Amino acid sequence: MHPSRTRRIAALTALALTGPIAAGVVACGSADTRDPAPDHGSTATTVAPTAVRWQPFQGVDLPVAEEGPRRIDGPVATGFDRTPAGAALAAIQATVRMSIATDSQWSVVGQRMLAPGAGRDAWATARAQISITGPITEDPPKVLGYVITRYTLDATDVDIYSIQPDNSVTRNTTTVVWHGDDWRLQLPDHPTTAPVAGLAVPPPDLVTLAPR
């Protein structure tokens, strides 16, 4: 496949996964070594994260807020509040990073940002069969916001909404679980439906993230 085509697929799949694995690019994050803060913030699912800023991850802007992540170590982002906003940020970060991690980094993303289980194992098996080394350089999708459809202290369902280069809107259905001391993305053991759907417009109850 032509390198530009590979990068294009990476950009589209980063925020709109249509299968167990997506193409990736080189990931080289910055480190924030602040000590983790205690859980804080509202438990209301419609309250947006506070003090949102955007940090690029190989061509895709990812939201960083007071609710997390508090540590970015290379391709891995960790340290999310045990709140709805923290869960949503973890879902966004994990979904993108698992999609665009490079060949030498995807395994550590899987180990530290995905929940263990058959879903993670299937993703790792599929990911090992491709090679991705180039960064995203053109027309990356953009995260618009999210809707939390179910929230508990142990598991949260998050619909991530993104705008694609052709201005279409996609919804990526995800689940994060509280594992150890952080949220982790849980991939389905036996997916029966595609996690991504196309929409005409974002929903009215969208929790919109701060503009870039």
Coordinates of N, CA and C in Angstrom, one line a residue:
M1 N 0.8 -1.2 0.0 CA 0.0 0.0 0.0 C 0.9 1.2 0.0
H2 N 0.5 2.3 -0.7 CA 1.2 3.5 -0.8 C 1.3 4.2 0.6
P3 N 2.4 4.7 1.0 CA 2.5 5.3 2.3 C 1.5 6.4 2.6
S4 N 1.1 7.2 1.6 CA 0.1 8.2 1.9 C -1.2 7.6 2.2
R5 N -1.5 6.5 1.5 CA -2.8 5.8 1.7 C -2.8 5.2 3.1
T6 N -1.7 4.6 3.6 CA -1.6 4.1 4.9 C -1.8 5.1 6.0
R7 N -1.2 6.3 5.8 CA -1.4 7.4 6.7 C -2.9 7.9 6.7
R8 N -3.5 7.8 5.6 CA -4.9 8.2 5.5 C -5.8 7.3 6.3
I9 N -5.5 6.0 6.1 CA -6.3 5.0 6.9 C -6.1 5.2 8.4
A10 N -4.9 5.5 8.8 CA -4.6 5.7 10.2 C -5.4 6.9 10.7
A11 N -5.5 8.0 10.0 CA -6.2 9.2 10.4 C -7.7 8.9 10.6
L12 N -8.2 8.1 9.6 CA -9.7 7.9 9.7 C -10.0 6.9 10.8
T13 N -9.2 5.9 11.0 CA -9.5 4.9 12.0 C -9.1 5.3 13.4
A14 N -8.3 6.3 13.6 CA -7.9 6.7 14.9 C -9.1 7.0 15.8
L15 N -10.1 7.7 15.2 CA -11.3 8.1 16.0 C -12.5 7.4 15.5
A16 N -12.4 6.4 14.6 CA -13.6 5.7 14.1 C -13.2 4.3 13.8
L17 N -12.9 3.5 14.8 CA -12.5 2.1 14.6 C -13.6 1.3 14.0
T18 N -13.3 0.6 13.0 CA -14.3 -0.3 12.4 C -14.0 -1.7 12.5
G19 N -13.0 -2.1 13.3 CA -12.6 -3.5 13.5 C -11.7 -3.6 14.7
P20 N -11.0 -4.7 14.9 CA -10.2 -4.9 16.1 C -8.9 -4.2 16.1
I21 N -8.5 -3.7 14.9 CA -7.2 -3.0 14.8 C -7.2 -1.9 13.8
A22 N -6.4 -0.9 13.9 CA -6.3 0.2 13.0 C -4.8 0.5 12.7
A23 N -4.6 1.2 11.6 CA -3.2 1.5 11.3 C -2.7 2.6 12.2
G24 N -1.3 2.7 12.3 CA -0.8 3.6 13.3 C 0.4 4.4 12.8
V25 N 0.8 5.3 13.6 CA 2.0 6.2 13.3 C 2.9 6.3 14.5
V26 N 4.1 6.9 14.2 CA 5.0 7.0 15.3 C 4.4 7.8 16.4
A27 N 4.6 7.4 17.7 CA 4.1 8.1 18.8 C 5.2 8.5 19.8
C28 N 5.3 9.7 20.0 CA 6.4 10.2 21.0 C 5.8 11.3 21.8
G29 N 5.2 11.0 23.0 CA 4.6 11.9 23.8 C 5.6 12.6 24.7
S30 N 5.1 13.6 25.5 CA 5.8 14.3 26.5 C 5.5 13.7 27.9
A31 N 6.3 14.0 28.9 CA 6.1 13.4 30.2 C 5.6 14.5 31.2
D32 N 4.6 14.1 32.0 CA 4.1 15.0 33.0 C 4.3 14.2 34.3
T33 N 5.2 14.5 35.2 CA 5.5 13.7 36.3 C 4.9 14.2 37.6
R34 N 3.8 15.0 37.5 CA 3.1 15.4 38.7 C 2.5 14.2 39.4
D35 N 2.5 14.2 40.7 CA 1.9 13.2 41.5 C 0.4 13.1 41.2
P36 N -0.2 11.9 41.1 CA -1.6 11.9 40.8 C -2.4 12.6 41.9
A37 N -3.4 13.3 41.4 CA -4.3 14.0 42.4 C -5.5 13.1 42.8
P38 N -6.1 13.4 43.9 CA -7.3 12.6 44.3 C -8.4 12.8 43.3
D39 N -9.3 11.9 43.3 CA -10.5 12.0 42.4 C -11.2 13.3 42.8
H40 N -11.7 14.0 41.8 CA -12.4 15.2 42.1 C -13.4 15.5 41.0
G41 N -14.2 16.5 41.1 CA -15.1 16.9 40.0 C -16.5 16.3 40.2
S42 N -17.4 16.7 39.3 CA -18.8 16.3 39.4 C -19.0 14.9 39.0
T43 N -20.0 14.2 39.5 CA -20.4 12.9 39.1 C -21.5 13.0 38.0
A44 N -21.9 14.2 37.6 CA -22.9 14.4 36.6 C -22.3 14.0 35.2
T45 N -23.0 13.3 34.4 CA -22.4 12.8 33.2 C -22.4 13.9 32.1
T46 N -23.1 15.0 32.3 CA -23.1 16.0 31.3 C -22.2 17.2 31.6
V47 N -21.4 17.1 32.7 CA -20.5 18.2 33.0 C -19.2 18.0 32.3
A48 N -18.8 19.0 31.5 CA -17.6 18.8 30.7 C -16.3 18.8 31.6
P49 N -15.2 18.2 31.1 CA -13.9 18.3 31.8 C -13.5 19.8 31.9
T50 N -12.7 20.1 33.0 CA -12.3 21.4 33.2 C -10.9 21.7 32.7
A51 N -10.7 23.0 32.3 CA -9.4 23.5 31.9 C -8.8 22.6 30.8
V52 N -9.7 22.3 29.8 CA -9.3 21.4 28.7 C -8.2 22.2 27.8
R53 N -7.2 21.4 27.4 CA -6.2 21.9 26.5 C -6.0 20.7 25.5
W54 N -5.4 21.0 24.4 CA -5.2 20.0 23.4 C -3.7 19.7 23.2
Q55 N -3.4 18.5 23.2 CA -2.0 18.0 23.0 C -1.9 17.1 21.8
P56 N -1.1 17.5 20.8 CA -1.1 16.6 19.6 C -0.4 15.3 19.9
F57 N -0.9 14.2 19.3 CA -0.3 12.9 19.4 C -0.2 12.4 18.0
Q58 N 1.0 12.6 17.3 CA 1.2 12.2 16.0 C 0.1 12.6 15.0
G59 N -0.2 13.9 15.1 CA -1.1 14.4 14.1 C -2.6 14.5 14.6
V60 N -2.9 13.9 15.7 CA -4.3 13.9 16.2 C -4.3 14.7 17.5
D61 N -5.1 15.7 17.6 CA -5.2 16.5 18.9 C -6.0 15.7 19.9
L62 N -5.5 15.6 21.1 CA -6.2 14.8 22.2 C -6.4 15.8 23.3
P63 N -7.5 15.6 24.0 CA -7.9 16.5 25.1 C -7.1 16.1 26.4
V64 N -6.6 17.1 27.1 CA -6.0 16.9 28.4 C -6.7 17.9 29.4
A65 N -7.1 17.5 30.5 CA -7.8 18.3 31.4 C -7.4 18.0 32.9
E66 N -8.1 18.7 33.8 CA -7.8 18.5 35.2 C -8.2 17.1 35.6
E67 N -9.1 16.5 34.9 CA -9.5 15.1 35.2 C -8.6 14.1 34.6
G68 N -7.6 14.5 33.9 CA -6.7 13.5 33.3 C -6.5 13.8 31.8
P69 N -5.4 13.1 31.3 CA -4.4 12.3 32.0 C -3.4 13.2 32.8
R70 N -2.9 12.6 33.9 CA -1.9 13.3 34.6 C -0.5 12.9 34.3
R71 N -0.4 11.8 33.6 CA 1.0 11.4 33.2 C 0.9 10.9 31.7
I72 N 1.8 11.4 30.9 CA 2.0 11.0 29.6 C 3.4 10.5 29.4
D73 N 3.6 9.2 29.2 CA 4.9 8.6 29.1 C 5.0 7.9 27.8
G74 N 5.7 8.6 26.8 CA 5.8 8.1 25.5 C 4.4 8.0 24.9
P75 N 4.0 6.8 24.4 CA 2.7 6.6 23.8 C 1.6 6.4 24.8
V76 N 1.9 6.3 26.1 CA 0.9 5.9 27.1 C 0.5 7.1 27.9
A77 N -0.8 7.2 28.1 CA -1.4 8.3 28.9 C -2.2 7.6 30.1
T78 N -1.9 8.0 31.3 CA -2.6 7.4 32.5 C -2.9 8.5 33.5
G79 N -3.6 8.1 34.5 CA -4.0 9.0 35.6 C -5.2 9.8 35.3
F80 N -6.4 9.1 35.4 CA -7.7 9.7 35.1 C -8.5 9.6 36.4
D81 N -9.3 10.7 36.6 CA -10.2 10.7 37.7 C -11.3 9.6 37.6
R82 N -11.7 9.1 38.8 CA -12.8 8.2 38.8 C -14.1 8.9 38.8
T83 N -14.3 9.6 37.7 CA -15.5 10.4 37.5 C -16.0 10.3 36.1
P84 N -17.2 10.7 35.7 CA -17.6 10.6 34.3 C -16.7 11.3 33.4
A85 N -16.2 12.5 33.7 CA -15.3 13.2 32.8 C -14.0 12.5 32.7
G86 N -13.5 11.9 33.8 CA -12.2 11.2 33.7 C -12.4 9.9 32.9
A87 N -13.5 9.3 33.0 CA -13.8 8.1 32.2 C -13.8 8.4 30.7
A88 N -14.5 9.5 30.3 CA -14.6 9.9 28.9 C -13.2 10.3 28.4
L89 N -12.4 11.0 29.1 CA -11.1 11.3 28.6 C -10.2 10.1 28.4
A90 N -10.4 9.1 29.4 CA -9.6 7.9 29.2 C -10.1 7.1 28.0
A91 N -11.4 7.1 27.7 CA -11.9 6.4 26.5 C -11.3 7.0 25.2
I92 N -11.3 8.4 25.2 CA -10.8 9.0 24.0 C -9.3 8.8 23.8
Q93 N -8.5 8.9 24.9 CA -7.1 8.8 24.8 C -6.7 7.3 24.4
A94 N -7.4 6.4 25.1 CA -7.0 5.0 24.8 C -7.4 4.6 23.4
T95 N -8.6 5.0 22.9 CA -9.0 4.6 21.6 C -8.1 5.2 20.5
V96 N -7.7 6.4 20.6 CA -6.8 7.0 19.6 C -5.4 6.3 19.7
R97 N -4.9 6.2 20.9 CA -3.5 5.7 21.1 C -3.3 4.3 20.7
M98 N -4.3 3.4 20.9 CA -4.2 2.0 20.5 C -4.3 2.0 19.0
S99 N -4.9 3.0 18.3 CA -5.1 3.0 16.9 C -3.9 3.4 16.1
I100 N -3.1 4.3 16.8 CA -2.0 4.9 16.0 C -0.6 4.7 16.6
A101 N -0.5 3.8 17.6 CA 0.8 3.5 18.1 C 1.7 2.8 17.1
T102 N 3.0 3.1 17.1 CA 3.9 2.5 16.2 C 4.2 1.0 16.5
D103 N 4.9 0.3 15.6 CA 5.2 -1.1 15.8 C 5.9 -1.4 17.1
S104 N 6.8 -0.5 17.5 CA 7.5 -0.7 18.8 C 6.8 -0.2 20.0
Q105 N 5.6 0.4 19.9 CA 5.0 1.0 21.0 C 3.6 0.5 21.3
W106 N 3.0 -0.2 20.3 CA 1.6 -0.6 20.5 C 1.4 -1.6 21.6
S107 N 2.4 -2.4 21.9 CA 2.3 -3.4 22.9 C 2.2 -2.8 24.3
V108 N 3.0 -1.8 24.6 CA 2.9 -1.1 25.9 C 1.6 -0.3 26.0
V109 N 1.1 0.2 24.9 CA -0.2 0.8 25.0 C -1.3 -0.2 25.4
G110 N -1.2 -1.4 24.8 CA -2.2 -2.4 25.1 C -2.0 -2.9 26.5
Q111 N -0.8 -3.0 27.0 CA -0.6 -3.5 28.4 C -1.1 -2.5 29.4
R112 N -1.0 -1.2 29.2 CA -1.2 -0.2 30.2 C -2.5 0.6 30.0
M113 N -3.1 0.5 28.8 CA -4.3 1.3 28.6 C -5.5 0.5 28.2
L114 N -5.3 -0.8 28.0 CA -6.5 -1.7 27.6 C -6.7 -2.7 28.8
A115 N -7.9 -3.0 29.0 CA -8.3 -4.0 30.0 C -7.9 -5.4 29.6
P116 N -7.3 -6.2 30.4 CA -7.0 -7.6 30.0 C -8.2 -8.4 29.7
G117 N -8.0 -9.3 28.8 CA -9.2 -10.2 28.4 C -9.0 -10.6 27.0
A118 N -10.0 -11.4 26.5 CA -10.0 -11.9 25.2 C -10.0 -10.8 24.1
G119 N -10.7 -9.7 24.4 CA -10.7 -8.6 23.4 C -9.4 -8.0 23.2
R120 N -8.6 -7.8 24.2 CA -7.3 -7.3 24.1 C -6.4 -8.3 23.4
D121 N -6.5 -9.6 23.7 CA -5.7 -10.6 23.1 C -5.9 -10.7 21.6
A122 N -7.2 -10.6 21.2 CA -7.5 -10.6 19.8 C -7.0 -9.4 19.1
W123 N -7.1 -8.3 19.7 CA -6.5 -7.0 19.1 C -5.0 -7.2 18.9
A124 N -4.3 -7.7 19.9 CA -2.9 -7.8 19.9 C -2.4 -8.8 18.7
T125 N -3.2 -9.9 18.6 CA -2.9 -10.8 17.6 C -3.0 -10.2 16.2
A126 N -4.1 -9.5 16.0 CA -4.3 -8.8 14.7 C -3.3 -7.7 14.5
R127 N -3.0 -6.9 15.5 CA -2.1 -5.8 15.3 C -0.7 -6.3 15.0
A128 N -0.3 -7.4 15.5 CA 1.1 -8.0 15.2 C 1.3 -8.3 13.7
Q129 N 0.2 -8.4 13.0 CA 0.3 -8.9 11.6 C 0.5 -7.7 10.6
I130 N 0.5 -6.5 11.1 CA 0.7 -5.4 10.2 C 1.9 -4.6 10.7
S131 N 2.4 -3.7 9.9 CA 3.5 -2.8 10.3 C 3.2 -1.4 9.9
I132 N 3.2 -0.5 10.9 CA 2.9 0.9 10.7 C 4.1 1.7 11.3
T133 N 4.6 2.6 10.5 CA 5.8 3.4 10.9 C 5.7 4.9 10.6
G134 N 4.8 5.3 9.8 CA 4.8 6.7 9.3 C 3.7 7.5 10.1
P135 N 4.0 8.8 10.3 CA 3.1 9.6 11.1 C 1.9 10.1 10.2
I136 N 0.9 10.5 10.8 CA -0.3 11.1 10.1 C 0.2 12.5 9.7
T137 N 0.0 12.9 8.5 CA 0.5 14.2 8.0 C -0.6 15.0 7.3
E138 N -1.8 14.4 7.1 CA -2.8 15.2 6.4 C -4.2 14.8 6.9
D139 N -5.0 15.8 7.0 CA -6.5 15.6 7.3 C -6.8 14.6 8.4
P140 N -6.3 14.8 9.6 CA -6.7 13.9 10.7 C -8.1 14.2 11.1
P141 N -8.8 13.3 11.6 CA -10.2 13.5 12.2 C -10.0 14.3 13.5
K142 N -11.1 15.0 14.0 CA -11.0 15.8 15.2 C -12.1 15.3 16.1
V143 N -11.7 15.2 17.4 CA -12.7 14.9 18.4 C -13.6 16.1 18.7
L144 N -14.9 15.9 18.6 CA -15.8 16.9 19.0 C -16.3 16.9 20.4
G145 N -16.5 15.7 20.9 CA -17.0 15.6 22.3 C -17.5 14.1 22.5
Y146 N -18.4 14.0 23.5 CA -18.8 12.6 23.9 C -20.2 12.7 24.6
V147 N -20.8 11.5 24.6 CA -22.0 11.3 25.4 C -21.8 10.0 26.3
I148 N -22.0 10.2 27.6 CA -21.9 9.0 28.4 C -23.3 8.4 28.6
T149 N -23.4 7.2 28.1 CA -24.7 6.5 28.1 C -24.9 5.6 29.4
R150 N -23.8 5.3 30.1 CA -24.0 4.6 31.4 C -22.7 4.9 32.2
Y151 N -22.9 5.2 33.5 CA -21.8 5.5 34.3 C -22.0 4.8 35.7
T152 N -20.9 4.1 36.0 CA -20.8 3.6 37.4 C -19.3 3.7 37.8
L153 N -19.0 3.5 39.0 CA -17.6 3.6 39.5 C -16.7 2.6 38.9
D154 N -17.3 1.5 38.4 CA -16.5 0.4 37.9 C -16.5 0.2 36.3
A155 N -17.6 0.8 35.7 CA -17.6 0.6 34.2 C -18.5 1.8 33.6
T156 N -18.0 2.3 32.5 CA -18.7 3.4 31.9 C -18.7 3.3 30.4
D157 N -19.9 3.5 29.8 CA -20.0 3.5 28.3 C -19.9 4.9 27.8
V158 N -19.1 5.1 26.8 CA -18.8 6.4 26.3 C -18.9 6.4 24.8
D159 N -19.8 7.2 24.2 CA -19.9 7.4 22.8 C -19.0 8.6 22.4
I160 N -18.0 8.4 21.6 CA -17.1 9.4 21.2 C -17.5 9.9 19.8
Y161 N -17.7 11.2 19.7 CA -18.1 11.8 18.4 C -16.9 12.6 17.8
S162 N -16.7 12.4 16.5 CA -15.6 13.0 15.8 C -16.1 13.5 14.4
I163 N -15.4 14.5 13.9 CA -15.6 15.0 12.6 C -14.5 14.5 11.7
Q164 N -14.9 14.0 10.5 CA -13.9 13.4 9.6 C -13.5 14.5 8.6
P165 N -12.5 14.3 7.8 CA -12.0 15.3 6.8 C -13.1 15.7 5.8
D166 N -14.0 14.8 5.5 CA -15.1 15.2 4.6 C -16.3 15.8 5.3
N167 N -16.1 16.2 6.6 CA -17.1 16.9 7.4 C -18.2 16.0 7.9
S168 N -18.1 14.7 7.6 CA -19.1 13.7 8.2 C -18.8 13.5 9.7
V169 N -19.8 13.1 10.4 CA -19.7 12.9 11.8 C -19.8 11.4 12.1
T170 N -18.9 10.9 13.0 CA -19.0 9.5 13.4 C -19.1 9.4 14.9
R171 N -19.7 8.3 15.3 CA -19.9 7.9 16.7 C -19.2 6.6 16.9
N172 N -18.3 6.6 17.9 CA -17.5 5.4 18.2 C -18.0 5.0 19.6
T173 N -18.6 3.8 19.7 CA -19.1 3.3 21.0 C -18.0 2.6 21.8
T174 N -17.7 3.0 23.0 CA -16.6 2.4 23.8 C -17.1 2.1 25.2
T175 N -16.3 1.3 25.9 CA -16.5 1.0 27.3 C -15.1 1.1 28.0
V176 N -15.1 1.8 29.1 CA -13.9 1.7 30.0 C -14.3 1.1 31.3
V177 N -13.3 0.4 31.9 CA -13.6 -0.2 33.2 C -12.5 0.3 34.2
W178 N -12.8 0.3 35.4 CA -11.8 0.7 36.5 C -11.0 -0.5 36.8
H179 N -9.7 -0.5 36.5 CA -8.9 -1.6 36.6 C -7.7 -1.2 37.4
G180 N -7.5 -1.7 38.6 CA -6.4 -1.3 39.5 C -6.7 0.1 40.0
D181 N -6.0 1.1 39.5 CA -6.2 2.4 39.9 C -6.4 3.4 38.8
D182 N -7.0 2.9 37.7 CA -7.2 3.8 36.5 C -8.3 3.2 35.6
W183 N -8.8 4.1 34.7 CA -9.7 3.6 33.7 C -8.9 2.9 32.6
R184 N -9.5 1.8 32.1 CA -8.9 1.2 30.9 C -10.0 0.8 29.9
L185 N -9.6 0.9 28.6 CA -10.5 0.6 27.5 C -10.7 -0.9 27.5
Q186 N -12.0 -1.3 27.5 CA -12.3 -2.7 27.4 C -12.8 -3.0 26.0
L187 N -12.1 -3.8 25.3 CA -12.5 -4.3 23.9 C -13.4 -5.5 24.1
P188 N -14.5 -5.6 23.3 CA -15.4 -6.7 23.4 C -14.8 -8.0 23.1
D189 N -15.1 -9.0 23.8 CA -14.6 -10.4 23.6 C -15.0 -10.9 22.2
H190 N -16.3 -10.7 22.0 CA -16.9 -11.3 20.7 C -17.8 -10.2 20.1
P191 N -17.2 -9.2 19.4 CA -18.0 -8.1 18.9 C -19.0 -8.6 17.9
T192 N -20.3 -8.2 18.0 CA -21.3 -8.6 17.1 C -21.7 -7.5 16.1
T193 N -21.4 -6.2 16.5 CA -21.7 -5.1 15.7 C -20.5 -4.2 15.6
A194 N -20.5 -3.4 14.5 CA -19.4 -2.4 14.4 C -19.5 -1.3 15.4
P195 N -18.4 -0.9 16.0 CA -18.5 0.2 17.0 C -18.8 1.5 16.5
V196 N -18.7 1.7 15.2 CA -18.8 3.0 14.6 C -20.0 3.2 13.7
A197 N -20.6 4.4 13.9 CA -21.8 4.7 13.0 C -21.7 6.1 12.5
G198 N -22.2 6.3 11.3 CA -22.2 7.7 10.7 C -23.4 8.4 11.1
L199 N -23.3 9.7 11.3 CA -24.5 10.5 11.7 C -24.5 11.8 10.8
A200 N -25.7 12.4 10.7 CA -25.8 13.6 10.0 C -25.3 14.8 10.8
V201 N -25.6 14.8 12.1 CA -25.1 15.9 13.0 C -24.9 15.3 14.3
P202 N -24.1 15.9 15.2 CA -23.9 15.4 16.5 C -25.2 15.5 17.3
P203 N -25.3 14.7 18.4 CA -26.6 14.7 19.2 C -26.7 16.0 20.0
P204 N -27.9 16.4 20.4 CA -28.1 17.7 21.2 C -27.5 17.6 22.6
D205 N -27.3 16.4 23.1 CA -26.8 16.2 24.5 C -25.3 16.0 24.4
L206 N -24.6 16.3 23.3 CA -23.2 16.2 23.2 C -22.5 17.0 24.3
V207 N -21.5 16.4 25.0 CA -20.6 17.2 25.9 C -19.5 17.7 25.0
T208 N -19.5 18.9 24.7 CA -18.6 19.5 23.8 C -17.3 19.8 24.5
L209 N -16.2 19.5 23.9 CA -14.9 19.8 24.5 C -14.5 21.2 24.0
A210 N -13.7 21.8 24.8 CA -13.2 23.2 24.5 C -12.6 23.3 23.1
P211 N -12.9 24.3 22.4 CA -12.3 24.5 21.0 C -10.8 24.6 21.1
R212 N -10.1 24.2 20.0 CA -8.7 24.2 19.9 C -8.2 25.6 19.8

